[in-house]
PDB file of C-alpha atoms in Angstrom:
ATOM      1  CA  MET C  26       0.008   0.014   0.020  1.00 89.00           C
ATOM      2  CA  ARG C  27       1.363   3.427  -0.878  1.00 90.00           C
ATOM      3  CA  ALA C  28       2.194   5.540   1.968  1.00 91.00           C
ATOM      4  CA  LEU C  29      -0.245   8.356   2.867  1.00 92.00           C
ATOM      5  CA  LYS C  30       1.096  11.733   2.255  1.00 94.00           C
ATOM      6  CA  GLY C  31       0.301  15.361   3.338  1.00 93.00           C
ATOM      7  CA  GLY C  32      -2.798  16.226   5.219  1.00 95.00           C
ATOM      8  CA  THR C  33      -4.197  12.653   5.021  1.00 95.00           C
ATOM      9  CA  ARG C  34      -1.239  11.188   6.720  1.00 96.00           C
ATOM     10  CA  VAL C  35      -1.267  13.917   9.411  1.00 97.00           C
ATOM     11  CA  ALA C  36      -4.915  13.409   9.957  1.00 97.00           C
ATOM     12  CA  PHE C  37      -4.483   9.716  10.579  1.00 98.00           C
ATOM     13  CA  TYR C  38      -1.406  10.296  12.748  1.00 98.00           C
ATOM     14  CA  ILE C  39      -3.441  12.735  14.954  1.00 98.00           C
ATOM     15  CA  PHE C  40      -6.455  10.450  15.011  1.00 98.00           C
ATOM     16  CA  PHE C  41      -4.496   7.423  16.237  1.00 98.00           C
ATOM     17  CA  SER C  42      -2.326   9.381  18.696  1.00 98.00           C
ATOM     18  CA  SER C  43      -5.403  10.899  20.327  1.00 98.00           C
ATOM     19  CA  HIS C  44      -7.256   7.646  20.270  1.00 98.00           C
ATOM     20  CA  ILE C  45      -4.594   6.101  22.406  1.00 98.00           C
ATOM     21  CA  ILE C  46      -5.069   8.812  25.007  1.00 97.00           C
ATOM     22  CA  ILE C  47      -8.860   8.680  24.789  1.00 97.00           C
ATOM     23  CA  THR C  48      -8.963   4.949  25.189  1.00 97.00           C
ATOM     24  CA  LEU C  49      -6.649   4.968  28.104  1.00 97.00           C
ATOM     25  CA  VAL C  50      -8.130   7.953  29.924  1.00 97.00           C
ATOM     26  CA  CYS C  51     -11.787   7.610  29.120  1.00 97.00           C
ATOM     27  CA  ASP C  52     -12.988   4.483  27.416  1.00 97.00           C
ATOM     28  CA  LEU C  53     -11.379   1.926  29.696  1.00 98.00           C
ATOM     29  CA  GLN C  54     -13.257   3.354  32.563  1.00 97.00           C
ATOM     30  CA  ALA C  55     -16.239   1.452  31.412  1.00 97.00           C
ATOM     31  CA  ILE C  56     -14.538  -1.749  32.505  1.00 97.00           C
ATOM     32  CA  LEU C  57     -11.754  -0.595  34.859  1.00 97.00           C
ATOM     33  CA  LYS C  58     -13.238   2.458  36.682  1.00 96.00           C
ATOM     34  CA  PRO C  59     -12.259   1.445  40.257  1.00 96.00           C
ATOM     35  CA  PHE C  60      -8.512   1.472  39.136  1.00 97.00           C
ATOM     36  CA  TYR C  61      -8.699   5.048  37.930  1.00 98.00           C
ATOM     37  CA  PRO C  62      -7.721   8.092  40.072  1.00 98.00           C
ATOM     38  CA  GLN C  63     -10.690  10.084  41.175  1.00 98.00           C
ATOM     39  CA  PHE C  64      -9.876  13.093  39.035  1.00 97.00           C
ATOM     40  CA  LEU C  65      -9.994  10.911  35.841  1.00 98.00           C
ATOM     41  CA  GLN C  66     -13.291   9.368  37.051  1.00 97.00           C
ATOM     42  CA  ASP C  67     -14.653  12.846  37.613  1.00 97.00           C
ATOM     43  CA  LEU C  68     -13.555  13.866  34.194  1.00 97.00           C
ATOM     44  CA  VAL C  69     -15.470  11.134  32.434  1.00 97.00           C
ATOM     45  CA  THR C  70     -18.509  11.556  34.713  1.00 97.00           C
ATOM     46  CA  ASN C  71     -18.632  15.257  34.076  1.00 97.00           C
ATOM     47  CA  TYR C  72     -18.201  14.876  30.332  1.00 96.00           C
ATOM     48  CA  ALA C  73     -21.018  12.277  30.272  1.00 95.00           C
ATOM     49  CA  ALA C  74     -23.351  14.499  32.355  1.00 94.00           C
ATOM     50  CA  LEU C  75     -22.459  17.646  30.288  1.00 94.00           C
ATOM     51  CA  VAL C  76     -23.187  16.223  26.876  1.00 93.00           C
ATOM     52  CA  ILE C  77     -25.595  13.448  28.071  1.00 92.00           C
ATOM     53  CA  ASP C  78     -23.489  10.710  26.532  1.00 93.00           C
ATOM     54  CA  PRO C  79     -25.538   7.493  26.882  1.00 93.00           C
ATOM     55  CA  HIS C  80     -22.525   5.207  26.581  1.00 94.00           C
ATOM     56  CA  MET C  81     -20.156   6.847  29.042  1.00 95.00           C
ATOM     57  CA  SER C  82     -22.831   7.308  31.624  1.00 93.00           C
ATOM     58  CA  GLU C  83     -23.024   4.932  34.548  1.00 93.00           C
ATOM     59  CA  PRO C  84     -24.125   2.244  34.815  1.00 94.00           C
ATOM     60  CA  PHE C  85     -22.321   1.030  31.871  1.00 95.00           C
ATOM     61  CA  GLU C  86     -24.213  -1.503  29.795  1.00 95.00           C
ATOM     62  CA  LEU C  87     -22.647  -4.965  29.451  1.00 96.00           C
ATOM     63  CA  TRP C  88     -22.697  -4.939  25.591  1.00 96.00           C
ATOM     64  CA  PHE C  89     -20.858  -1.646  25.712  1.00 96.00           C
ATOM     65  CA  GLN C  90     -18.344  -2.924  28.203  1.00 97.00           C
ATOM     66  CA  SER C  91     -17.722  -5.858  25.882  1.00 97.00           C
ATOM     67  CA  LEU C  92     -16.924  -3.397  22.984  1.00 96.00           C
ATOM     68  CA  VAL C  93     -14.506  -1.500  25.224  1.00 97.00           C
ATOM     69  CA  PHE C  94     -12.801  -4.733  26.200  1.00 97.00           C
ATOM     70  CA  PHE C  95     -12.186  -5.671  22.624  1.00 95.00           C
ATOM     71  CA  GLU C  96     -11.139  -2.134  21.860  1.00 96.00           C
ATOM     72  CA  PHE C  97      -8.394  -2.599  24.389  1.00 96.00           C
ATOM     73  CA  ILE C  98      -7.379  -6.124  23.399  1.00 96.00           C
ATOM     74  CA  PHE C  99      -7.811  -5.913  19.647  1.00 94.00           C
ATOM     75  CA  GLN C 100      -7.580  -2.244  18.606  1.00 96.00           C
ATOM     76  CA  MET C 101      -5.137  -0.725  21.109  1.00 97.00           C
ATOM     77  CA  PRO C 102      -2.061  -2.627  19.766  1.00 97.00           C
ATOM     78  CA  TYR C 103      -3.031  -1.496  16.260  1.00 98.00           C
ATOM     79  CA  PHE C 104      -3.151   2.214  17.405  1.00 98.00           C
ATOM     80  CA  PHE C 105       0.557   2.071  18.352  1.00 98.00           C
ATOM     81  CA  VAL C 106       1.562   0.407  15.037  1.00 98.00           C
ATOM     82  CA  ALA C 107      -0.539   3.055  13.102  1.00 98.00           C
ATOM     83  CA  VAL C 108       1.076   5.792  14.950  1.00 98.00           C
ATOM     84  CA  GLN C 109       4.536   4.479  14.027  1.00 97.00           C
ATOM     85  CA  MET C 110       3.578   3.970  10.347  1.00 97.00           C
ATOM     86  CA  PHE C 111       1.770   7.287   9.880  1.00 97.00           C
ATOM     87  CA  GLY C 112       4.372   9.141  11.857  1.00 96.00           C
ATOM     88  CA  ASP C 113       7.063   8.344   9.213  1.00 94.00           C
ATOM     89  CA  LYS C 114       6.617  11.047   6.661  1.00 92.00           C
ATOM     90  CA  ASP C 115       9.493   9.683   4.525  1.00 93.00           C
ATOM     91  CA  ARG C 116       7.905   6.268   4.004  1.00 92.00           C
ATOM     92  CA  ILE C 117       7.072   5.431   0.400  1.00 92.00           C
ATOM     93  CA  ALA C 118       4.959   2.318   1.100  1.00 92.00           C
ATOM     94  CA  TYR C 119       3.479   0.361   3.924  1.00 94.00           C
ATOM     95  CA  PRO C 120       4.184  -3.334   4.301  1.00 94.00           C
ATOM     96  CA  ARG C 121       1.540  -5.841   3.055  1.00 94.00           C
ATOM     97  CA  TRP C 122       0.813  -7.011   6.608  1.00 95.00           C
ATOM     98  CA  PHE C 123      -0.044  -3.363   7.594  1.00 96.00           C
ATOM     99  CA  GLN C 124      -2.355  -3.077   4.704  1.00 95.00           C
ATOM    100  CA  MET C 125      -4.101  -6.343   5.710  1.00 96.00           C
ATOM    101  CA  ILE C 126      -4.466  -5.369   9.369  1.00 97.00           C
ATOM    102  CA  SER C 127      -5.691  -1.970   8.411  1.00 97.00           C
ATOM    103  CA  ILE C 128      -8.518  -3.534   6.438  1.00 97.00           C
ATOM    104  CA  VAL C 129      -9.376  -5.783   9.330  1.00 96.00           C
ATOM    105  CA  TYR C 130      -9.118  -2.930  11.910  1.00 97.00           C
ATOM    106  CA  GLY C 131     -11.022  -0.510   9.778  1.00 97.00           C
ATOM    107  CA  SER C 132     -13.897  -2.804   8.907  1.00 97.00           C
ATOM    108  CA  HIS C 133     -14.288  -4.278  12.366  1.00 95.00           C
ATOM    109  CA  THR C 134     -14.156  -0.833  14.074  1.00 96.00           C
ATOM    110  CA  ALA C 135     -16.580   0.869  11.593  1.00 96.00           C
ATOM    111  CA  THR C 136     -19.132  -1.849  12.128  1.00 96.00           C
ATOM    112  CA  THR C 137     -18.946  -1.722  15.854  1.00 95.00           C
ATOM    113  CA  VAL C 138     -19.412   2.086  15.940  1.00 97.00           C
ATOM    114  CA  ILE C 139     -22.550   1.983  13.814  1.00 97.00           C
ATOM    115  CA  PRO C 140     -24.723   0.638  16.749  1.00 95.00           C
ATOM    116  CA  LEU C 141     -23.279   3.347  19.002  1.00 96.00           C
ATOM    117  CA  LEU C 142     -24.183   6.076  16.569  1.00 96.00           C
ATOM    118  CA  THR C 143     -27.699   4.548  16.068  1.00 95.00           C
ATOM    119  CA  ILE C 144     -28.394   4.399  19.785  1.00 94.00           C
ATOM    120  CA  ILE C 145     -27.220   7.995  20.249  1.00 94.00           C
ATOM    121  CA  LEU C 146     -29.651   9.260  17.655  1.00 91.00           C
ATOM    122  CA  PHE C 147     -32.653   6.876  17.807  1.00 91.00           C
ATOM    123  CA  ARG C 148     -32.958   5.265  21.256  1.00 85.00           C
ATOM    124  CA  GLU C 149     -36.553   5.575  22.203  1.00 77.00           C
ATOM    125  CA  GLU C 150     -35.824   6.223  25.899  1.00 74.00           C
ATOM    126  CA  ALA C 151     -33.152   8.909  25.153  1.00 71.00           C
ATOM    127  CA  VAL C 152     -33.307  11.642  27.766  1.00 77.00           C
ATOM    128  CA  ALA C 153     -31.161  14.063  25.824  1.00 84.00           C
ATOM    129  CA  PRO C 154     -32.710  16.759  23.560  1.00 87.00           C
ATOM    130  CA  LEU C 155     -31.932  16.397  19.875  1.00 89.00           C
ATOM    131  CA  GLU C 156     -29.246  19.100  20.031  1.00 91.00           C
ATOM    132  CA  PHE C 157     -27.318  17.087  22.605  1.00 91.00           C
ATOM    133  CA  ARG C 158     -27.707  13.814  20.773  1.00 93.00           C
ATOM    134  CA  LEU C 159     -26.358  15.433  17.559  1.00 95.00           C
ATOM    135  CA  LEU C 160     -23.431  16.795  19.539  1.00 95.00           C
ATOM    136  CA  VAL C 161     -22.595  13.293  20.960  1.00 95.00           C
ATOM    137  CA  PHE C 162     -23.144  11.898  17.447  1.00 97.00           C
ATOM    138  CA  LEU C 163     -20.513  14.261  16.105  1.00 97.00           C
ATOM    139  CA  ILE C 164     -18.212  13.372  18.927  1.00 97.00           C
ATOM    140  CA  TYR C 165     -18.410   9.719  18.020  1.00 97.00           C
ATOM    141  CA  LEU C 166     -18.484  10.179  14.187  1.00 98.00           C
ATOM    142  CA  PRO C 167     -14.715  10.330  13.611  1.00 98.00           C
ATOM    143  CA  TYR C 168     -14.437   6.902  15.274  1.00 97.00           C
ATOM    144  CA  PHE C 169     -16.618   5.598  12.432  1.00 98.00           C
ATOM    145  CA  ALA C 170     -15.277   7.751   9.540  1.00 98.00           C
ATOM    146  CA  PHE C 171     -11.497   7.324  10.057  1.00 98.00           C
ATOM    147  CA  PRO C 172     -11.591   3.492  10.368  1.00 98.00           C
ATOM    148  CA  ALA C 173     -14.077   3.221   7.419  1.00 98.00           C
ATOM    149  CA  TRP C 174     -11.873   5.528   5.319  1.00 97.00           C
ATOM    150  CA  LEU C 175      -8.727   3.610   6.218  1.00 97.00           C
ATOM    151  CA  ALA C 176     -10.412   0.252   5.361  1.00 97.00           C
ATOM    152  CA  CYS C 177     -11.365   1.628   1.974  1.00 96.00           C
ATOM    153  CA  ILE C 178      -7.918   3.105   1.296  1.00 95.00           C
ATOM    154  CA  SER C 179      -6.203  -0.179   2.304  1.00 95.00           C
ATOM    155  CA  ALA C 180      -8.577  -2.410   0.354  1.00 94.00           C
ATOM    156  CA  ILE C 181      -8.358  -0.394  -2.814  1.00 93.00           C
ATOM    157  CA  ASP C 182      -4.556   0.222  -2.993  1.00 85.00           C
ATOM    158  CA  GLN C 183      -2.665  -2.473  -4.964  1.00 73.00           C
ATOM    159  CA  HIS C 184       0.740  -0.868  -4.803  1.00 59.00           C
ATOM    160  CA  VAL C 185       2.379  -3.434  -2.511  1.00 46.00           C
ATOM    161  CA  ASP C 186       1.165  -6.303  -4.642  1.00 47.00           C
ATOM    162  CA  SER C 187       2.958  -4.917  -7.662  1.00 46.00           C
ATOM    163  CA  VAL C 188       6.104  -4.175  -5.639  1.00 45.00           C
ATOM    164  CA  THR C 189       6.134  -7.599  -4.168  1.00 46.00           C
ATOM    165  CA  LYS C 190       5.686  -9.365  -7.505  1.00 44.00           C
ATOM    166  CA  VAL C 191       8.650  -7.433  -8.965  1.00 41.00           C
ATOM    167  CA  LYS C 192      10.874  -8.193  -5.980  1.00 46.00           C
ATOM    168  CA  PHE C 193      10.255 -12.008  -6.184  1.00 43.00           C
ATOM    169  CA  GLN C 194      10.403 -12.472  -9.989  1.00 45.00           C
TER     170      GLN C 194
END
């Protein structure tokens, strides 16, 4: 896969760098809250109360906790690899294995975020007014858009295949 360049590379670099921080500071509290210092617990509680985020409000639903668990186990290692790959502005191409795991990561993550977005907008027992639901929707939207975009970029690009064929002929 050809290396991303310019603003696209920087956008993915920032996305994955910030995602590491958000996962460690916020998301993991859905499953490990007692292990967090009080000020970080308060940060997430205040955020959830301020924007009326149905997913980050206690009590955390079991299905959401399972998604967070797999975010930590499956996605978190990928975040660090992605930061390394997208942080190299001189790279010409990404290895085939990175292209393959990018397709898996992107398609898996995009499909797990769709139910989150749907619940934010359409849950019948939603207590938040529409303006707040739209705000939370916009907060979550990049966590669908970037993975889906990466899956598409990775699936379409055939650059590594042609380079590999030339190398081994």
